[in-house]
Coordinates of C-alpha atoms (C1' of nucleotides) in Angstrom, one line a residue:
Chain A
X28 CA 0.0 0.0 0.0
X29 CA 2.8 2.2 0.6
X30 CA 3.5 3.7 -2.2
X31 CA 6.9 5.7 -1.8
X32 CA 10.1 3.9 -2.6
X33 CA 12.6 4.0 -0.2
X34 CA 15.7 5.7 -2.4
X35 CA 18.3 7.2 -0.8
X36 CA 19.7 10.5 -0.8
X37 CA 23.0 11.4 -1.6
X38 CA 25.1 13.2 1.1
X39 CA 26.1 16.1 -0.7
X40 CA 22.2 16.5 -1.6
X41 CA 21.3 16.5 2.2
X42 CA 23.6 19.2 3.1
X43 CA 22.6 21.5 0.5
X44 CA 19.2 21.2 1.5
X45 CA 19.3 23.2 4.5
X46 CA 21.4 25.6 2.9
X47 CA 18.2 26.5 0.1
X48 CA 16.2 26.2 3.1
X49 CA 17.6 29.0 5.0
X50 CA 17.5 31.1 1.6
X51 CA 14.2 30.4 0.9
X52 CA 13.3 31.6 4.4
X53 CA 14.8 35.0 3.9
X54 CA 12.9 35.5 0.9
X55 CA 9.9 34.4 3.0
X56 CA 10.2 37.2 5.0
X57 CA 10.6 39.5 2.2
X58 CA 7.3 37.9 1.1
X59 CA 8.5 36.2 -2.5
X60 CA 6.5 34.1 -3.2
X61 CA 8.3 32.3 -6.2
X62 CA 11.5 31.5 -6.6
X63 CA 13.4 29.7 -9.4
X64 CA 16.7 27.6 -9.3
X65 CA 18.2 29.4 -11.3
X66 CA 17.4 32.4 -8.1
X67 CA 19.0 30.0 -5.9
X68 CA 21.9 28.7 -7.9
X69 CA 23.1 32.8 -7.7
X70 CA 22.6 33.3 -4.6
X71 CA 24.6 30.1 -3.3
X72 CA 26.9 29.7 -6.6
X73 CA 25.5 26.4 -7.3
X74 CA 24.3 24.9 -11.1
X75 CA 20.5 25.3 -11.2
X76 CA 20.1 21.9 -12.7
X77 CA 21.6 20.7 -9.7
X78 CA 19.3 23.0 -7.3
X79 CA 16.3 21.1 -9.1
X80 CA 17.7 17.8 -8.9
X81 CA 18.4 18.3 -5.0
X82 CA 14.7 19.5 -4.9
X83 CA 13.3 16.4 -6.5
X84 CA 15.6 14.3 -4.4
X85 CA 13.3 15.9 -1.4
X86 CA 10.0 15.4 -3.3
X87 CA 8.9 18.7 -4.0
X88 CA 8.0 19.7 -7.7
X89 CA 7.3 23.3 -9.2
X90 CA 5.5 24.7 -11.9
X91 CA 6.8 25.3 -15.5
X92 CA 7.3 29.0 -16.3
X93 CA 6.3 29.8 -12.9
X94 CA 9.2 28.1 -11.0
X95 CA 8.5 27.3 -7.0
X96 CA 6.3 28.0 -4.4
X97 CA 8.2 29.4 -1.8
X98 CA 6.5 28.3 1.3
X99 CA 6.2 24.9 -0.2
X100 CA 9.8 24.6 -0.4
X101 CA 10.5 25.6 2.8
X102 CA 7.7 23.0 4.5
X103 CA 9.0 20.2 1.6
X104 CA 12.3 20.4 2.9
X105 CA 11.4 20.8 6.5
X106 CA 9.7 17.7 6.0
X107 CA 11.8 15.8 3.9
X108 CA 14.6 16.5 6.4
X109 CA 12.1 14.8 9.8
X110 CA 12.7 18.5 11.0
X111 CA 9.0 18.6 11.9
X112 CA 9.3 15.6 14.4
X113 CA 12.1 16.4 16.8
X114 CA 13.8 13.6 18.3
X115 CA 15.7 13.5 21.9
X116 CA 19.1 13.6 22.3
X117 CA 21.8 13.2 24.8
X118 CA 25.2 14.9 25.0
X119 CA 28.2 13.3 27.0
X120 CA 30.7 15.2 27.5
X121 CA 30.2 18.6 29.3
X122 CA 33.4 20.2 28.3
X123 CA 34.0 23.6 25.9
X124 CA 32.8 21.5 22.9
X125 CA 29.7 20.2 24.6
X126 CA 28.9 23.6 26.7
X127 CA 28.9 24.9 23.2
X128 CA 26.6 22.6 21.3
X129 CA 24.1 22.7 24.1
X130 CA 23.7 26.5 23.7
X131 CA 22.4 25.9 19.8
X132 CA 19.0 26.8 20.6
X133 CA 18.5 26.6 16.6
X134 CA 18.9 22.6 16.8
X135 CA 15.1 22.5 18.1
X136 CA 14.4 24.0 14.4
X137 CA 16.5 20.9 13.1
X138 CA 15.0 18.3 14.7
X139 CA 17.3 17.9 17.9
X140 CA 16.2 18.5 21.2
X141 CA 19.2 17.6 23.7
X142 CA 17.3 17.1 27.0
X143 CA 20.2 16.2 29.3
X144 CA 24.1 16.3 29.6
X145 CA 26.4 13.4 30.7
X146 CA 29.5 14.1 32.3
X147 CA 32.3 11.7 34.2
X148 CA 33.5 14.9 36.4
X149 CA 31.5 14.9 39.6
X150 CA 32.5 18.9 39.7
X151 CA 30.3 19.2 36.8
X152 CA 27.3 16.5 37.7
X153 CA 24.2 18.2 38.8
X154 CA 25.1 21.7 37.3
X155 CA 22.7 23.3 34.8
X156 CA 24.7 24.5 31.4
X157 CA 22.9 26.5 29.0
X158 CA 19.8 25.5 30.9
X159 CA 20.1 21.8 31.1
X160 CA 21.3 19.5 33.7
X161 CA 24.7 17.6 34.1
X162 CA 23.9 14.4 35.0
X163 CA 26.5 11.4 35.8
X164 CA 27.9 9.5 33.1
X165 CA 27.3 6.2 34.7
X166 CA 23.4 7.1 34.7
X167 CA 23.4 7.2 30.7
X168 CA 22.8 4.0 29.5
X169 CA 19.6 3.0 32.0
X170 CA 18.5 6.5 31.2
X171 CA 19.1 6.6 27.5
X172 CA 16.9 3.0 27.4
X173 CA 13.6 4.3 30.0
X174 CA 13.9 7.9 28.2
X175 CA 13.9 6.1 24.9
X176 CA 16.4 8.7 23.4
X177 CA 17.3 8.3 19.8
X178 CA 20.2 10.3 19.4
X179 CA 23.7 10.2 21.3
X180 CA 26.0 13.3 20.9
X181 CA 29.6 12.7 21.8
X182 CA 31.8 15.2 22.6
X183 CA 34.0 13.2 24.8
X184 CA 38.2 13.6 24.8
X185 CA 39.1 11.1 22.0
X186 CA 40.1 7.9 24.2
X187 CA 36.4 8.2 26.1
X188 CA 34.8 8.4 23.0
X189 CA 34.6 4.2 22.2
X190 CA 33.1 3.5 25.5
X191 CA 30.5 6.7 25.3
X192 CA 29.6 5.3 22.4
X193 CA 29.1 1.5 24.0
X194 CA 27.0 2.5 26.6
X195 CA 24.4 4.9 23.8
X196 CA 24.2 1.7 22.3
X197 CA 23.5 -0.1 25.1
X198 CA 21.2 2.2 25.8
X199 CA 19.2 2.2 22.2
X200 CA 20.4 5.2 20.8
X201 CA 19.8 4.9 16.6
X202 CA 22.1 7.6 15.7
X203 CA 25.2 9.2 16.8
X204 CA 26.5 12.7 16.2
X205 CA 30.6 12.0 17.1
X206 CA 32.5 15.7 17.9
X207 CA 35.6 12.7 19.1
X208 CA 38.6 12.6 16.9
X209 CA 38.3 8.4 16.5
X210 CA 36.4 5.8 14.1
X211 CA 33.9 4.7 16.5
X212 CA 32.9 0.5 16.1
X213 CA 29.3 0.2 16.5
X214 CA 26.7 -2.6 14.9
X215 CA 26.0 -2.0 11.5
X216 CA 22.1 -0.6 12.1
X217 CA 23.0 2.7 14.3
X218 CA 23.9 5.7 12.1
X219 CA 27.4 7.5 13.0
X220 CA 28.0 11.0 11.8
X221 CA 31.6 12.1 12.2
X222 CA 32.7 16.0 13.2
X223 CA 36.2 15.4 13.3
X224 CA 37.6 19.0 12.8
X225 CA 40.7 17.5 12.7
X226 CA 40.0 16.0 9.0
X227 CA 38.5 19.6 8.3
X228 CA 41.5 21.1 9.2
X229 CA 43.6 18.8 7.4
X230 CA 42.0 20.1 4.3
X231 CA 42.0 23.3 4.6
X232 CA 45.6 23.4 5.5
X233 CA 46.5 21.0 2.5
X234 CA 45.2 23.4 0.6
X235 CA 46.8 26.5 2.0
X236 CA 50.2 25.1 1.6
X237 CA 49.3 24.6 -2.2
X238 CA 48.0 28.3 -2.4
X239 CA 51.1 29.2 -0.6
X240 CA 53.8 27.6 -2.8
X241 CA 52.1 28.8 -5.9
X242 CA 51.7 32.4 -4.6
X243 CA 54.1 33.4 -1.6
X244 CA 53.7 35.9 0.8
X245 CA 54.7 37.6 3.4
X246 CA 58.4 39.2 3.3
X247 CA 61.0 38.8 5.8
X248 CA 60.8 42.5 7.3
X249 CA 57.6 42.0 7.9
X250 CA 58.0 39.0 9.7
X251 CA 60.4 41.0 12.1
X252 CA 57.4 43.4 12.3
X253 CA 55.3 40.8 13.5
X254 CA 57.5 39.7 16.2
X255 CA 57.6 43.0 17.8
X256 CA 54.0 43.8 17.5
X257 CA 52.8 40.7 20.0
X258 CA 55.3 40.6 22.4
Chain B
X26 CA 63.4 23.0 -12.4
X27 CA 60.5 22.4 -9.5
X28 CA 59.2 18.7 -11.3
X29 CA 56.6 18.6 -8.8
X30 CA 53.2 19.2 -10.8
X31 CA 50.3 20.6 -8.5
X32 CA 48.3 17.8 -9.3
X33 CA 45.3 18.8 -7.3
X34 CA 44.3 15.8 -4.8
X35 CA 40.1 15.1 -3.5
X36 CA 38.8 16.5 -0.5
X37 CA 37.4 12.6 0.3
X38 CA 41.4 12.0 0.1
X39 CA 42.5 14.7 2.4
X40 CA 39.7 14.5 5.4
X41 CA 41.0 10.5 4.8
X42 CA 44.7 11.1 5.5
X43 CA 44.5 12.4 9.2
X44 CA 42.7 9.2 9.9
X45 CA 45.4 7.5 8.4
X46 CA 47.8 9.5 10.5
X47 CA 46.2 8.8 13.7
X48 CA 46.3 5.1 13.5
X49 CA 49.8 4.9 12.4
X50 CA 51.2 7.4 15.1
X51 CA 49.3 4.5 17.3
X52 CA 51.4 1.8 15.4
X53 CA 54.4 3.5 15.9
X54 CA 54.2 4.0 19.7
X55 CA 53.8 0.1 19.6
X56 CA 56.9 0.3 18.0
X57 CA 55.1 -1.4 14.9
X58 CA 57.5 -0.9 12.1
X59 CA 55.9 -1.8 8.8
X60 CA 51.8 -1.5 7.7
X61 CA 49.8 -2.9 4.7
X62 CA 47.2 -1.4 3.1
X63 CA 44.9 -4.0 4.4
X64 CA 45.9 -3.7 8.3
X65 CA 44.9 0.2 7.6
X66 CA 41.8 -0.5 5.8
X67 CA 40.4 -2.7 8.2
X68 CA 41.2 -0.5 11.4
X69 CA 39.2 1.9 9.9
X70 CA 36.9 0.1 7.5
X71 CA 38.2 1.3 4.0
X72 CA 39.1 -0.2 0.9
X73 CA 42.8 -0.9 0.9
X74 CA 43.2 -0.2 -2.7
X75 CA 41.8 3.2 -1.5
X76 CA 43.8 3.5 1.1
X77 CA 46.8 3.1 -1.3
X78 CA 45.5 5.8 -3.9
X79 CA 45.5 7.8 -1.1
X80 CA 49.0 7.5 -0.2
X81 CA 50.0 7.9 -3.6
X82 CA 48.5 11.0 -3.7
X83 CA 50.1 12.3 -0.7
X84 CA 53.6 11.2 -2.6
X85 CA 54.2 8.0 -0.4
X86 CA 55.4 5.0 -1.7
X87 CA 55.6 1.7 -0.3
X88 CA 57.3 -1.9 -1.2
X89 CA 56.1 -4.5 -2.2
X90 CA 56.0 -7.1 0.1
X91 CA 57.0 -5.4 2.7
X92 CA 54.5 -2.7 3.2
X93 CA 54.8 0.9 4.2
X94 CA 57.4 2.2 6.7
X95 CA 55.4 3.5 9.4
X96 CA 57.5 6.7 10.3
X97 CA 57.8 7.1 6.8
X98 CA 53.9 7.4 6.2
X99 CA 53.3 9.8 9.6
X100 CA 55.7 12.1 8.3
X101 CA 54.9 12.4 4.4
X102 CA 51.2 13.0 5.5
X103 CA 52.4 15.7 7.9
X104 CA 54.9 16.9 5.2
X105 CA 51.8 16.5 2.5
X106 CA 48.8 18.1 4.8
X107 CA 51.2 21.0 5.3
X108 CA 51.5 20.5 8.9
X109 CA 55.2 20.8 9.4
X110 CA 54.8 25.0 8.6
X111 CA 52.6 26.5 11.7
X112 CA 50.6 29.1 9.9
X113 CA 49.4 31.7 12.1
X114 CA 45.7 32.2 12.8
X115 CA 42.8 34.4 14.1
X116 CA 39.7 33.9 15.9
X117 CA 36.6 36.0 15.5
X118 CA 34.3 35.5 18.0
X119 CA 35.1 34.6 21.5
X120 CA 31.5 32.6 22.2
X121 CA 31.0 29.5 23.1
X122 CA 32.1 28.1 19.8
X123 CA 34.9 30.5 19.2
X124 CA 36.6 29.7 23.4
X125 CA 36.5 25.8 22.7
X126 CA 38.0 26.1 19.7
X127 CA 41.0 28.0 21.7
X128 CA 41.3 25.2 23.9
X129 CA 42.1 22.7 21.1
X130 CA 45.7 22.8 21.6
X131 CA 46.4 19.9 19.1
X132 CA 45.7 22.3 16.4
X133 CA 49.2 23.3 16.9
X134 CA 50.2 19.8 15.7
X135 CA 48.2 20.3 12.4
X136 CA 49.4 23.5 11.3
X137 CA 46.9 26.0 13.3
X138 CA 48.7 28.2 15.7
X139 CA 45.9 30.5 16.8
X140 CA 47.6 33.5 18.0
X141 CA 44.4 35.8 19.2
X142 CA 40.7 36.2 19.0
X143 CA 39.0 38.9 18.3
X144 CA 35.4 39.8 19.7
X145 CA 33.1 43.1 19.6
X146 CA 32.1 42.7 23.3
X147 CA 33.9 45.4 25.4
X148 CA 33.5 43.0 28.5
X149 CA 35.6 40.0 26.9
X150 CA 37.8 42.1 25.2
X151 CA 41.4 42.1 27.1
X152 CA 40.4 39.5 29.0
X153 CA 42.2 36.0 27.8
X154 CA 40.8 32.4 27.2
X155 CA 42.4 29.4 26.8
X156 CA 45.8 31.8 27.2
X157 CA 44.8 33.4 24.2
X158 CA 44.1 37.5 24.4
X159 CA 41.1 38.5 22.8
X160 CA 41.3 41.9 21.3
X161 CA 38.8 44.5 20.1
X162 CA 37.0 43.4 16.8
X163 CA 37.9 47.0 14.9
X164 CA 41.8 46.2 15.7
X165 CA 41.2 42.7 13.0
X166 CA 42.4 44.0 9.9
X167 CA 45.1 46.2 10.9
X168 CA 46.7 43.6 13.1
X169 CA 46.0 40.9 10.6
X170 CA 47.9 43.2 8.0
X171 CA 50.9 43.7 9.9
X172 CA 51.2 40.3 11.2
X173 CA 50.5 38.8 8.0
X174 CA 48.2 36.4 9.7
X175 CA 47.1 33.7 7.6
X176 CA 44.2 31.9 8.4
X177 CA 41.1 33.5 9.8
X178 CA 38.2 31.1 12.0
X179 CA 34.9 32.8 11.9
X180 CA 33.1 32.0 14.9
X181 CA 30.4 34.9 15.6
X182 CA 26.8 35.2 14.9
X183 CA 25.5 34.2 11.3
X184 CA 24.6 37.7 10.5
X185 CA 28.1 39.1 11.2
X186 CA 30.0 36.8 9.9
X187 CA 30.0 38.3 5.9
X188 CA 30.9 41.5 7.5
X189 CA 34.1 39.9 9.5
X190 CA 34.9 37.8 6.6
X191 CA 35.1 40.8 4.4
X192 CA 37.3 42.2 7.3
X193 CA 39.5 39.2 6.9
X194 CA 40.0 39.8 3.2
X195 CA 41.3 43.0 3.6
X196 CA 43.6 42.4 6.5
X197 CA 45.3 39.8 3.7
X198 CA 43.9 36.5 4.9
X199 CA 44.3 33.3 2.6
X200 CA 41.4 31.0 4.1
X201 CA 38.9 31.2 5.9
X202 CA 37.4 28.3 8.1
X203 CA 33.9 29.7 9.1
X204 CA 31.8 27.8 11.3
X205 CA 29.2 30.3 10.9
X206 CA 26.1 29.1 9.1
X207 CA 26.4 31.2 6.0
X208 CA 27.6 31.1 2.6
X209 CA 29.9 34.0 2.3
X210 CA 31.1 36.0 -0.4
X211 CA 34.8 36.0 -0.4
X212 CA 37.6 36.9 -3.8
X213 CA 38.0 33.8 -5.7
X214 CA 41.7 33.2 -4.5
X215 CA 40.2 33.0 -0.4
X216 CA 40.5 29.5 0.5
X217 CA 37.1 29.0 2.3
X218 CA 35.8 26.1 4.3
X219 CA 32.5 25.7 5.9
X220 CA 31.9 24.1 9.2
X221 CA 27.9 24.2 8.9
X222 CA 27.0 22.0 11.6
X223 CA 23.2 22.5 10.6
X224 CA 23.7 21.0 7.2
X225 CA 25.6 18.0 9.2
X226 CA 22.5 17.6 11.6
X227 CA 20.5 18.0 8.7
X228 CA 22.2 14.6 6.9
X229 CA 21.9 12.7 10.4
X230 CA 18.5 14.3 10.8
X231 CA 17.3 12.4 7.2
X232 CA 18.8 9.3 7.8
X233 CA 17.2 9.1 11.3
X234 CA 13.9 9.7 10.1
X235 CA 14.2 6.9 7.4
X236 CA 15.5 4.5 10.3
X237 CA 12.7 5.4 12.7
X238 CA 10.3 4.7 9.6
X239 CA 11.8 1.4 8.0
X240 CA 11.9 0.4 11.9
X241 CA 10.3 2.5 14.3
X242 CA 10.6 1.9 18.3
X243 CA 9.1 3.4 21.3
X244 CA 5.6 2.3 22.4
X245 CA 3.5 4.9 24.0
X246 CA 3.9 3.6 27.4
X247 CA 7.5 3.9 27.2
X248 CA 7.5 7.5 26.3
X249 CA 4.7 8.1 29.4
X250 CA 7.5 7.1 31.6
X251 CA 10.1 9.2 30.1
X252 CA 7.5 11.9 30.9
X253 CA 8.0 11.1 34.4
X254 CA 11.3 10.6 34.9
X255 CA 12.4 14.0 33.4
X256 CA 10.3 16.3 35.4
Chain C
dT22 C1' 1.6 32.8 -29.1
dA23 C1' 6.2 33.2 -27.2
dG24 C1' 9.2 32.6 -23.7
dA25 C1' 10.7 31.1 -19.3
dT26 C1' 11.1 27.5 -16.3
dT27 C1' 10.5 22.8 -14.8
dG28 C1' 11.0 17.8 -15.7
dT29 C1' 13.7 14.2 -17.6
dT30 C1' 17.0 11.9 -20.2
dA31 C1' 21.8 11.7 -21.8
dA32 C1' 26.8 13.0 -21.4
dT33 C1' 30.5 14.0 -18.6
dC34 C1' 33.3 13.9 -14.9
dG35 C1' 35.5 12.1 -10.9
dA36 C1' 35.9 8.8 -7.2
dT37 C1' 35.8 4.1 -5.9
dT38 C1' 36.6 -0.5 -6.7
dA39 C1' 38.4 -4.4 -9.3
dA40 C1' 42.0 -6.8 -11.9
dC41 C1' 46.4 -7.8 -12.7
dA42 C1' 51.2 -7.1 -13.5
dA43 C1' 55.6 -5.8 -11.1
dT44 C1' 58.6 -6.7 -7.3
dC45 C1' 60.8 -7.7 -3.1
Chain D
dT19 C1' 61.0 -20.1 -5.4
dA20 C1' 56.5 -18.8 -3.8
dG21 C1' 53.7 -15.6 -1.9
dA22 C1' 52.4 -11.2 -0.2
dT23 C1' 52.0 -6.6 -1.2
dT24 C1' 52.7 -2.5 -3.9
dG25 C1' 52.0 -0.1 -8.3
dT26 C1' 49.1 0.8 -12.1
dT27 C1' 45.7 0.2 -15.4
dA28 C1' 40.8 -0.8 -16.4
dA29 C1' 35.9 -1.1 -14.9
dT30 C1' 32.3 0.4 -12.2
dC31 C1' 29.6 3.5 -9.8
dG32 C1' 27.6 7.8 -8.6
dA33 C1' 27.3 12.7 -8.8
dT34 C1' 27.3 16.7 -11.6
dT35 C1' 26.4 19.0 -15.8
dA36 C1' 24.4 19.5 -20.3
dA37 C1' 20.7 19.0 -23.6
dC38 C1' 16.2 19.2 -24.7
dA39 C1' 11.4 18.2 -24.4
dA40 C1' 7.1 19.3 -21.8
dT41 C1' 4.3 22.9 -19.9
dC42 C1' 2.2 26.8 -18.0

DNA sequence: TAGATTGTTAATCGATTAACAATC
DNA sequence: TAGATTGTTAATCGATTAACAATC
């Protein structure tokens, strides 16, 4: 009876979306009411043919001539992306990186509601940060299970990370959003995104050097400058 | 007389590489001499023909036979991802975001020496985080001029961030790494990577949603209790 | 009607994977 | 020598881009 076919969608797809959906919300505001791809593809330097593959991708179809509705982008996506049924979320680790995420009030928007913090430091169990409570690490798993949370955030120092993300399993998280330098090994079902900045960083330095040795900068004088100005 | 051509290498390659490094470094302090592609591949669940593209890329050669020579790999990835050159970076936006980022001290390792952070709040500015001063926001370009700072990380509010960026460009910036969730508008010779974590949460977001569907969980009763235990 | 824009199919491009030869 | 592993070329796969028909 169910007639939609479960394809996938590409990765790069998925993160576009959100970008066309913030867009599409500005001009929302500014009351457009139609927009074309080939609107979008300038504003975020993208091919419109891809901006109306990545739109069929997410199930929503415009109108010949006419080009989209607007609003019905903005819902389609909304939808597309389960940002209209947000799931629960814990967050382990209760350091800089986790203080930080919890303080993304705009994740509610996206789906995430984080309704707890975990952390092993009993200096830091039963403090409130950015509104919600520390609780102990060794709580998580039975919590994770009777709370029936979905998602696991982890944002644990690197060699915590494997056994944070042993007891979200063992707890029934489906999905987990890893801020920890490592590969984590979990069974094959539960969906593991990786924020390794490291890996980011990596790139952009690659690339930096590249720029550099093509185009070089920065004389020695100034250099010397330099020294004298921060110290 | 430079024979090198700047054959340009995939960003799948380069956000590979680190992992590559991290395991080996691992190998080494087991005083592990040699690796195979295959004994990389399957720590971190990769193709090893991949694995070997991608150190072919980086300029590393192996033997056959015998494998790759550990220290050899760790230090032509560092040598490759440009990490052996510190370049010198600044920090705009001492929130949340912006103070754990100055508390990652391994960026040092990877080529990131952050050497201030910059913030328009009179009541942070002077003060220091992480050991790092933060200075007055209308001091950036100036001070990136003169130091011939390289590297700018934008981590203030989505609606300044254009307006800091632009800042960065004219203070003589090369890349930008802008966790700010915005597209910005940058000469074509910036370097510029985006750290949207809403277009991450967004990918993880989608994929949930299709888990919960092809196999959903929690029975009503279960999520009465949740109710319960929270409040 | 004419023209702009979507929808859709085909072509291109690039990355991954497979096959196999070279080599220690 | 035999066998394992690299190096390298070919095949596959998937995403992007181009071409063009459909349509309002």
């Amino acid at each position: 009876m169910n007639t939609e076919l479960p394809k996938t969608v590409s990765e790069p797809t998925l993160k576009r979306l959100p970008l066309y959906h913030h867009f599409l919300k500005e001009l929302l505001q500014r009351e457009q009411e139609a927009v074309s791809c080939t609107d979008i593809g300038e504003e975020l330097n993208l091919d419109p043919t891809q901006v109306r593959k990545d739109l069929e991708a997410a199930g929503i179809s415009g109108r010949p001539r006419i080009g989209y509705a607007t609003a019905a982008v903005v819902d389609g996506i909304e939808r597309f992306l389960g940002w209209k049924k947000v799931s629960e979320a814990f967050l382990v680790g209760a350091g800089s990186m986790g203080s930080a995420l919890l303080g993304y009030r705009k994740f509610e928007e996206c789906g995430l509601k984080i309704v707890a913090a975990f952390d092993r430091d009993p200096a830091k169990v039963g403090r409130k940060i950015h509104g919600k409570h520390v609780l102990a690490l060794d709580k998580l798993t039975d919590l994770a299970q009777r709370m029936h949370v979905l998602i696991g955030i982890i944002t644990v120092p690197a060699v915590e990370a494997q056994a944070v993300a042993d007891a979200l399993v063992a707890g029934g998280v489906r999905a987990i959003w890893n801020f920890a330098p490592v590969r984590l090994r979990v069974p094959e079902h539960i969906i593991v995104h990786n924020e390794d900045l490291y890996c980011s960083l990596a790139s952009l330095s690659q690339k930096l050097g590249q720029a550099l040795e093509a185009n070089p900068a920065e004389p020695v004088t100034a250099r010397r400058l330099r020294t004298a100005t921060l110290s």
